[in-house]
Amino acid sequence: EPEPHQEPLYFRHMDNRASEAAEQHGRPRQARGEGRQAPNNLPVQATPLVGRQRELAILEPMLLRADVPLLTLTGTGGIGKTRLALRLAAQLADDFADGVFLVALAPLRDYKLVMTAIGGVLGIHEGARESPFERLVAYIRSRQLLLVLDNFEHLMPAAPKVAALLAACPYLKLLVTSRAPLRLTGEHEFPVAPLGVPQRDEVVGPEALEEYEALKLFRQRAQAVKPSFRLTAENATTVSDICRTLDGLPLAIELAAARTKLFDPDSLLARLEKRLEFLTGGARDLPERQQTLRKTIDWSHDLLSDTQRRLFRRMSVFDGQVGLRAVEAVCGAPGDLPDLLDDLTQLVDQSLVRQIDADCPLPCLDMLETIREYALEKLANTREEEQVREAHARFSLLWAEELETRAEFHEPEKRLKRLELEQNNFRAALRWALQARDAELSLRLAQVLAGLWENNAYLREGRRWLEEILALDVEGDELLARRADVCHHASLLATRQSDWPAAIRFAEESLGLYRAVSDRRGEAHALLTLALVATMRNEYAASVELHERVLPMFEALGDKPGLARALHNFGLAHRFENPREAVELGLRSLALYLECRQPRGAAQARNLIGWARLNLGEADEARASFEESLKESWRLQARWVAGYVLQGLSDAVLRQGNPVLAVKLSSVSEHLFRTVEVPMRQVRLEEHFDQLLRDLRAALGDDAFQCAWDEGQAIAVEEAIEELERFEPPGTVAASQRPVTAKVGLTPREREVLELVAEGLSDRQIAKRLGISPTTASKHVANMLGKTGSRNRVELTRLALKRE
């Protein structure tokens, strides 16, 4: 950047050439800041530019560099290229001794008039003998000028003349706004991005106003038509949804904000489903193309060739990011796009399609949702819509099935992540398959996507899709086998929703279908689901009987992932009735999950081990298992697993002597479960958690309990993990120097508990002997560990024996 009171690097670098040119044309070169203010014709803006400070900080020094004669701001219509260019030019007005001038090109329809338009702005009249270009060169050659050529996209044949002008005028700088780059030597392209908007699930309050440019713009424009409008805690989330729905496009946001005169934010958001019809009535002093959102996009669409328009509307069937292979397979299927790659390049250049950064070797593309809605309208008005949608659905199926076999997606978590990334495309494919009553396509898509719905907690959506698919008629063994899989997945989703009757009905139907088509592996999985339902309903004997039937089936099949799941589920059945057996089953399950590289399963196995050790009274070991499970499940965004782990950790840290942290963890768990559709419920686990909360309230008192609970509601899971890492139980501090002597006296109840600890009883056995809850017994043990400085129950027992 230029030093204070010095000429920019560009002009200092060009001094010698400037002197030569000035002498040649008989005109002394004026240094910056000498004598007079540089002229300009920049219009005064009626409203302030919102945001764009980051862009201006990048563009200002870029435009002053010696190697940047031409800087082009590109982007879709309504994104704010002109406003940004005018602000940039105004900030640089003092850096160009001979002036900064705006040349509005939108009204031109003939590219041959570009040089004439520039000359008109500079006051250069055409001569009888010299062409407009020659007179322009003669005037500009020795001058330090910045020309802002606004809206160049429809005049691309004039680009070579622009290059010639730059070559002939060494001190000329051009700042161009265009929906496409000029593709000239020396051109530097700067794509203008939409305004920043909050993420979809981000909680936004009024304090975020200055952080997000889109919200700030909406507020300013809304207050221009309705001075009483305020961004409040009540409407901030809705305004965020409005700005996100409009892709952060400044023009669209301004048009929407103008409607707040009649509509509150909720009503406004609802009407944006038809945004192209709704967002009209822009300011009358704006160009006609900017007075409605549709006309803004019309301007770009009209510049396309017939084949480019065909590709543009066909690409609207993709919802979200799309790779080049998909575009070729779906949009080029009819064979009438011979130059598809060239046409696609033009769509990207015209800012109707965006190239985005993504983890894939080929170009990854998408459309802003506003542009896509426009393209969908164009597709719906043609006879090719059904053909293109079918091609999209069949490609989506092939891609989804290919993910099952590709080496880079061997790990289930990577495959689930990729499926989730493209789930909007899969939704569109399923929607078409169901409308077409295509049973095979629907069943095959469901088989691939069911794991995403189950593991990433799209429970309601998944069941809705599966039940619609199961309503289709199927014939033949192949389709019956696929129906059996879909029926089994429906039973798993119903189990996760604690809808036991539906879970049993779907599982029993799938069991019958698997047996009909002689699918032994499917039969084992159906029985395993019935066993899990029995566990969740606290039907211990039925659960044990079913698991004992299923385990040999998986072993005989050599199905290690299935066996790992069966061992885990059998451990769930035992964790309260026979926790020692549950630990062993959990460890076997964990080993298999790790061998099969299934981290989500491993996290669940560690959670099982934690609960079993908790029920054995081994709080330290339980906490260690829970913490590993929490970190892994949260990394994988397995929210419902993390919720159960936090409940177990709450119990463990209470037993380690920290009831305040225990309440916080319970609160975080409860808050987390509210974000999950319906967590799977187990009767015994719910009873345990309810008792834990009662004991915590009794231990702390109502006020302290509520204070800790409120703190837990306000912290994220990551913060809870950090608090856990900072907490060390009293029995682990300075262990090598810890005296095994009582620091304070024990209460009569604690002495009773201590006697039973010395007998080797577990917390549950102590509770039964004394007629108290296991949690209360654990709390007494934790208190004694803290009072005596004992590290564990062994040292506590040693102290009891020493003190008789």
Short mmCIF file of C-alpha atoms in Angstrom, two decimals, residues 482-788:
data_model
loop_
_atom_site.label_atom_id
_atom_site.label_comp_id
_atom_site.label_asym_id
_atom_site.label_seq_id
_atom_site.Cartn_x
_atom_site.Cartn_y
_atom_site.Cartn_z
CA ARG A 482 -35.49 -55.04 -1.19
CA ARG A 483 -38.86 -54.48 0.47
CA ALA A 484 -37.67 -56.65 3.38
CA ASP A 485 -34.67 -54.34 3.86
CA VAL A 486 -36.81 -51.20 3.69
CA CYS A 487 -39.29 -52.72 6.16
CA HIS A 488 -36.43 -53.54 8.53
CA HIS A 489 -35.10 -49.99 8.32
CA ALA A 490 -38.58 -48.71 9.12
CA SER A 491 -38.55 -50.89 12.26
CA LEU A 492 -35.19 -49.39 13.31
CA LEU A 493 -36.47 -45.83 12.89
CA ALA A 494 -39.65 -46.66 14.84
CA THR A 495 -37.46 -48.16 17.59
CA ARG A 496 -35.41 -44.96 17.76
CA GLN A 497 -38.69 -43.06 18.09
CA SER A 498 -39.85 -45.37 20.90
CA ASP A 499 -42.89 -46.32 18.79
CA TRP A 500 -42.88 -49.92 19.99
CA PRO A 501 -46.05 -51.19 18.22
CA ALA A 502 -44.82 -49.89 14.85
CA ALA A 503 -41.32 -51.20 15.51
CA ILE A 504 -42.64 -54.70 16.24
CA ARG A 505 -45.00 -54.62 13.25
CA PHE A 506 -42.29 -53.60 10.79
CA ALA A 507 -39.73 -56.00 12.28
CA GLU A 508 -42.09 -58.97 12.13
CA GLU A 509 -43.04 -58.15 8.54
CA SER A 510 -39.40 -57.89 7.54
CA LEU A 511 -38.68 -61.18 9.35
CA GLY A 512 -41.37 -62.94 7.31
CA LEU A 513 -40.07 -61.46 4.06
CA TYR A 514 -36.46 -62.40 4.83
CA ARG A 515 -37.52 -65.98 5.52
CA ALA A 516 -39.58 -66.04 2.31
CA VAL A 517 -36.53 -65.09 0.22
CA SER A 518 -34.12 -67.24 2.34
CA ASP A 519 -32.05 -64.29 3.56
CA ARG A 520 -30.42 -65.62 6.72
CA ARG A 521 -28.50 -62.42 7.46
CA GLY A 522 -31.62 -60.29 7.13
CA GLU A 523 -33.46 -62.70 9.42
CA ALA A 524 -30.76 -62.27 12.08
CA HIS A 525 -31.01 -58.47 11.91
CA ALA A 526 -34.81 -58.54 12.18
CA LEU A 527 -34.59 -60.75 15.28
CA LEU A 528 -31.96 -58.43 16.73
CA THR A 529 -34.32 -55.46 16.35
CA LEU A 530 -37.08 -57.40 18.14
CA ALA A 531 -34.57 -58.15 20.91
CA LEU A 532 -33.68 -54.46 21.22
CA VAL A 533 -37.35 -53.51 21.49
CA ALA A 534 -37.72 -56.05 24.32
CA THR A 535 -34.74 -54.45 26.10
CA MET A 536 -36.14 -50.96 25.77
CA ARG A 537 -39.50 -52.13 27.12
CA ASN A 538 -37.76 -53.71 30.13
CA GLU A 539 -38.72 -57.25 29.05
CA TYR A 540 -35.49 -58.78 30.29
CA ALA A 541 -36.28 -62.49 29.83
CA ALA A 542 -37.56 -62.03 26.26
CA SER A 543 -34.54 -59.91 25.38
CA VAL A 544 -32.07 -62.50 26.68
CA GLU A 545 -33.84 -65.33 24.85
CA LEU A 546 -33.80 -63.44 21.51
CA HIS A 547 -30.15 -62.38 21.85
CA GLU A 548 -29.09 -65.94 22.62
CA ARG A 549 -30.76 -67.02 19.36
CA VAL A 550 -29.21 -64.21 17.32
CA LEU A 551 -25.56 -64.33 18.41
CA PRO A 552 -24.82 -67.80 16.93
CA MET A 553 -26.47 -66.71 13.67
CA PHE A 554 -24.08 -63.76 13.22
CA GLU A 555 -21.11 -65.93 14.20
CA ALA A 556 -22.09 -68.56 11.64
CA LEU A 557 -22.48 -65.89 8.96
CA GLY A 558 -19.08 -64.37 9.74
CA ASP A 559 -20.80 -60.96 9.93
CA LYS A 560 -18.48 -59.00 12.22
CA PRO A 561 -20.36 -55.66 12.13
CA GLY A 562 -23.60 -57.52 12.83
CA LEU A 563 -21.99 -59.49 15.64
CA ALA A 564 -20.57 -56.27 17.15
CA ARG A 565 -24.04 -54.76 17.16
CA ALA A 566 -25.59 -57.91 18.65
CA LEU A 567 -23.00 -58.00 21.45
CA HIS A 568 -23.61 -54.31 22.17
CA ASN A 569 -27.39 -54.76 22.28
CA PHE A 570 -27.06 -57.83 24.51
CA GLY A 571 -24.92 -55.72 26.83
CA LEU A 572 -27.69 -53.11 26.96
CA ALA A 573 -30.05 -55.83 28.16
CA HIS A 574 -27.62 -56.77 30.97
CA ARG A 575 -26.35 -53.38 32.14
CA PHE A 576 -28.77 -53.09 35.06
CA GLU A 577 -29.49 -56.77 35.79
CA ASN A 578 -25.98 -58.17 35.29
CA PRO A 579 -23.49 -55.30 34.83
CA ARG A 580 -20.40 -57.52 35.05
CA GLU A 581 -21.63 -59.48 32.03
CA ALA A 582 -22.50 -56.19 30.31
CA VAL A 583 -18.87 -55.02 30.68
CA GLU A 584 -17.60 -58.19 29.02
CA LEU A 585 -20.09 -57.92 26.16
CA GLY A 586 -19.25 -54.25 25.73
CA LEU A 587 -15.52 -54.95 25.52
CA ARG A 588 -16.07 -57.67 22.89
CA SER A 589 -18.33 -55.35 20.93
CA LEU A 590 -15.79 -52.50 21.14
CA ALA A 591 -13.00 -54.70 19.80
CA LEU A 592 -15.09 -55.73 16.80
CA TYR A 593 -16.25 -52.18 16.05
CA LEU A 594 -12.65 -50.99 16.10
CA GLU A 595 -11.60 -53.86 13.85
CA CYS A 596 -14.38 -52.97 11.39
CA ARG A 597 -13.44 -49.24 11.56
CA GLN A 598 -16.84 -48.14 12.81
CA PRO A 599 -16.17 -45.26 15.23
CA ARG A 600 -19.85 -44.55 15.90
CA GLY A 601 -20.37 -48.14 17.05
CA ALA A 602 -17.21 -47.91 19.16
CA ALA A 603 -18.57 -44.79 20.87
CA GLN A 604 -21.78 -46.63 21.70
CA ALA A 605 -19.85 -49.61 23.05
CA ARG A 606 -17.83 -47.32 25.34
CA ASN A 607 -21.07 -45.75 26.54
CA LEU A 608 -22.39 -49.24 27.41
CA ILE A 609 -19.19 -50.06 29.29
CA GLY A 610 -19.46 -46.79 31.21
CA TRP A 611 -23.02 -47.53 32.34
CA ALA A 612 -22.16 -51.09 33.33
CA ARG A 613 -19.16 -49.96 35.39
CA LEU A 614 -21.31 -47.27 36.97
CA ASN A 615 -23.75 -49.94 38.08
CA LEU A 616 -20.80 -51.89 39.52
CA GLY A 617 -19.87 -48.85 41.63
CA GLU A 618 -16.68 -48.20 39.63
CA ALA A 619 -17.13 -44.45 39.16
CA ASP A 620 -13.55 -43.70 38.06
CA GLU A 621 -13.53 -46.40 35.38
CA ALA A 622 -17.04 -45.46 34.27
CA ARG A 623 -16.08 -41.83 33.86
CA ALA A 624 -13.06 -42.74 31.75
CA SER A 625 -15.23 -44.78 29.37
CA PHE A 626 -17.88 -42.09 29.21
CA GLU A 627 -15.37 -39.36 28.41
CA GLU A 628 -13.90 -41.33 25.50
CA SER A 629 -17.40 -42.02 24.22
CA LEU A 630 -18.46 -38.38 24.54
CA LYS A 631 -15.49 -37.00 22.62
CA GLU A 632 -15.92 -39.51 19.80
CA SER A 633 -19.71 -39.30 19.54
CA TRP A 634 -19.59 -35.51 19.53
CA ARG A 635 -16.88 -35.50 16.88
CA LEU A 636 -19.19 -37.63 14.77
CA GLN A 637 -22.21 -35.44 15.65
CA ALA A 638 -24.05 -38.49 17.04
CA ARG A 639 -26.16 -36.23 19.26
CA TRP A 640 -28.43 -38.85 20.75
CA VAL A 641 -25.44 -41.00 21.79
CA ALA A 642 -23.78 -37.94 23.35
CA GLY A 643 -26.99 -37.23 25.28
CA TYR A 644 -26.97 -40.64 26.97
CA VAL A 645 -23.24 -40.37 27.67
CA LEU A 646 -23.73 -37.03 29.43
CA GLN A 647 -26.39 -38.60 31.65
CA GLY A 648 -23.92 -41.29 32.67
CA LEU A 649 -21.16 -38.73 33.24
CA SER A 650 -23.50 -36.75 35.48
CA ASP A 651 -23.91 -39.78 37.73
CA ALA A 652 -20.17 -40.55 37.65
CA VAL A 653 -18.99 -37.08 38.67
CA LEU A 654 -21.59 -36.99 41.44
CA ARG A 655 -20.05 -40.14 42.84
CA GLN A 656 -16.66 -38.44 42.52
CA GLY A 657 -17.87 -35.61 44.73
CA ASN A 658 -18.94 -32.80 42.34
CA PRO A 659 -22.73 -32.41 42.41
CA VAL A 660 -22.61 -28.95 40.77
CA LEU A 661 -20.84 -30.30 37.68
CA ALA A 662 -23.22 -33.26 37.74
CA VAL A 663 -26.21 -30.93 37.47
CA LYS A 664 -24.59 -29.01 34.62
CA LEU A 665 -23.96 -32.22 32.68
CA SER A 666 -27.56 -33.35 33.21
CA SER A 667 -28.73 -29.97 31.97
CA VAL A 668 -26.53 -30.13 28.86
CA SER A 669 -27.91 -33.62 28.19
CA GLU A 670 -31.50 -32.44 28.50
CA HIS A 671 -30.81 -29.48 26.20
CA LEU A 672 -29.14 -31.77 23.68
CA PHE A 673 -32.06 -34.18 23.62
CA ARG A 674 -34.35 -31.28 22.73
CA THR A 675 -32.40 -30.90 19.48
CA VAL A 676 -32.85 -34.58 18.61
CA GLU A 677 -36.20 -35.58 17.17
CA VAL A 678 -37.11 -38.36 19.63
CA PRO A 679 -34.37 -40.13 21.57
CA MET A 680 -34.89 -43.84 22.14
CA ARG A 681 -36.33 -44.38 25.61
CA GLN A 682 -35.51 -47.18 28.00
CA VAL A 683 -37.71 -47.52 31.06
CA ARG A 684 -34.91 -48.39 33.50
CA LEU A 685 -32.67 -45.60 32.20
CA GLU A 686 -35.38 -42.98 32.56
CA GLU A 687 -36.11 -44.11 36.12
CA HIS A 688 -32.40 -43.91 36.92
CA PHE A 689 -32.07 -40.40 35.51
CA ASP A 690 -35.17 -39.13 37.29
CA GLN A 691 -33.81 -40.42 40.60
CA LEU A 692 -30.44 -38.85 39.88
CA LEU A 693 -32.06 -35.44 39.44
CA ARG A 694 -34.02 -35.82 42.67
CA ASP A 695 -30.84 -36.71 44.54
CA LEU A 696 -28.95 -33.78 43.04
CA ARG A 697 -31.70 -31.37 44.03
CA ALA A 698 -31.71 -32.81 47.55
CA ALA A 699 -27.92 -32.55 47.79
CA LEU A 700 -27.67 -28.93 46.61
CA GLY A 701 -31.01 -27.39 47.55
CA ASP A 702 -33.44 -25.84 45.10
CA ASP A 703 -31.61 -22.55 44.54
CA ALA A 704 -28.16 -24.02 43.96
CA PHE A 705 -29.61 -26.78 41.78
CA GLN A 706 -31.48 -24.29 39.60
CA CYS A 707 -28.43 -22.07 39.28
CA ALA A 708 -26.27 -24.98 38.10
CA TRP A 709 -29.06 -26.18 35.79
CA ASP A 710 -29.35 -22.76 34.16
CA GLU A 711 -25.59 -22.66 33.64
CA GLY A 712 -25.78 -26.03 31.92
CA GLN A 713 -28.49 -24.78 29.57
CA ALA A 714 -26.20 -21.96 28.46
CA ILE A 715 -23.03 -23.95 27.69
CA ALA A 716 -22.14 -26.01 24.63
CA VAL A 717 -21.06 -29.64 24.69
CA GLU A 718 -17.48 -28.55 23.96
CA GLU A 719 -17.50 -26.39 27.09
CA ALA A 720 -18.86 -29.30 29.12
CA ILE A 721 -15.98 -31.45 27.87
CA GLU A 722 -13.51 -28.74 28.95
CA GLU A 723 -15.06 -28.56 32.43
CA LEU A 724 -14.79 -32.33 32.73
CA GLU A 725 -11.13 -32.23 31.80
CA ARG A 726 -10.47 -29.61 34.50
CA PHE A 727 -12.24 -31.57 37.24
CA GLU A 728 -10.11 -33.99 39.23
CA PRO A 729 -11.83 -35.95 42.01
CA PRO A 730 -10.47 -35.34 45.49
CA GLY A 731 -9.08 -38.86 45.48
CA THR A 732 -6.80 -38.17 42.50
CA VAL A 733 -5.12 -34.97 43.70
CA ALA A 734 -1.52 -35.40 44.90
CA ALA A 735 -2.09 -39.14 45.20
CA SER A 736 1.51 -39.91 46.16
CA GLN A 737 1.32 -37.60 49.17
CA ARG A 738 -2.25 -38.30 50.24
CA PRO A 739 -2.63 -39.44 53.84
CA VAL A 740 -5.15 -42.18 54.40
CA THR A 741 -6.69 -40.51 57.43
CA ALA A 742 -9.98 -38.81 57.99
CA LYS A 743 -9.80 -35.03 57.64
CA VAL A 744 -13.22 -34.41 59.11
CA GLY A 745 -15.71 -36.51 60.98
CA LEU A 746 -18.16 -38.72 59.14
CA THR A 747 -21.90 -38.46 59.64
CA PRO A 748 -23.72 -41.43 61.19
CA ARG A 749 -25.15 -42.39 57.78
CA GLU A 750 -21.69 -42.17 56.17
CA ARG A 751 -20.29 -44.46 58.87
CA GLU A 752 -23.04 -46.96 58.06
CA VAL A 753 -22.17 -46.78 54.38
CA LEU A 754 -18.46 -47.11 55.19
CA GLU A 755 -19.07 -50.35 57.07
CA LEU A 756 -20.84 -51.80 54.03
CA VAL A 757 -18.09 -50.60 51.69
CA ALA A 758 -15.65 -52.51 53.88
CA GLU A 759 -17.80 -55.61 53.41
CA GLY A 760 -17.28 -55.23 49.64
CA LEU A 761 -20.83 -54.24 48.77
CA SER A 762 -21.55 -52.23 45.60
CA ASP A 763 -23.49 -48.97 45.68
CA ARG A 764 -26.61 -50.77 44.53
CA GLN A 765 -26.24 -53.42 47.24
CA ILE A 766 -25.62 -50.72 49.87
CA ALA A 767 -28.75 -48.90 48.72
CA LYS A 768 -30.83 -52.06 49.02
CA ARG A 769 -29.43 -52.83 52.49
CA LEU A 770 -30.10 -49.30 53.83
CA GLY A 771 -33.33 -48.63 51.94
CA ILE A 772 -31.93 -45.66 50.00
CA SER A 773 -31.45 -45.00 46.28
CA PRO A 774 -28.24 -46.14 44.52
CA THR A 775 -27.52 -42.52 43.65
CA THR A 776 -27.72 -41.49 47.30
CA ALA A 777 -25.40 -44.34 48.23
CA SER A 778 -22.98 -43.20 45.53
CA LYS A 779 -23.16 -39.66 46.86
CA HIS A 780 -22.26 -40.83 50.37
CA VAL A 781 -19.30 -42.79 49.00
CA ALA A 782 -18.15 -39.75 46.98
CA ASN A 783 -18.42 -37.51 50.05
CA MET A 784 -16.32 -39.94 52.09
CA LEU A 785 -13.68 -40.12 49.38
CA GLY A 786 -13.43 -36.34 49.53
CA LYS A 787 -13.38 -36.16 53.33
CA THR A 788 -10.82 -38.90 53.81
#
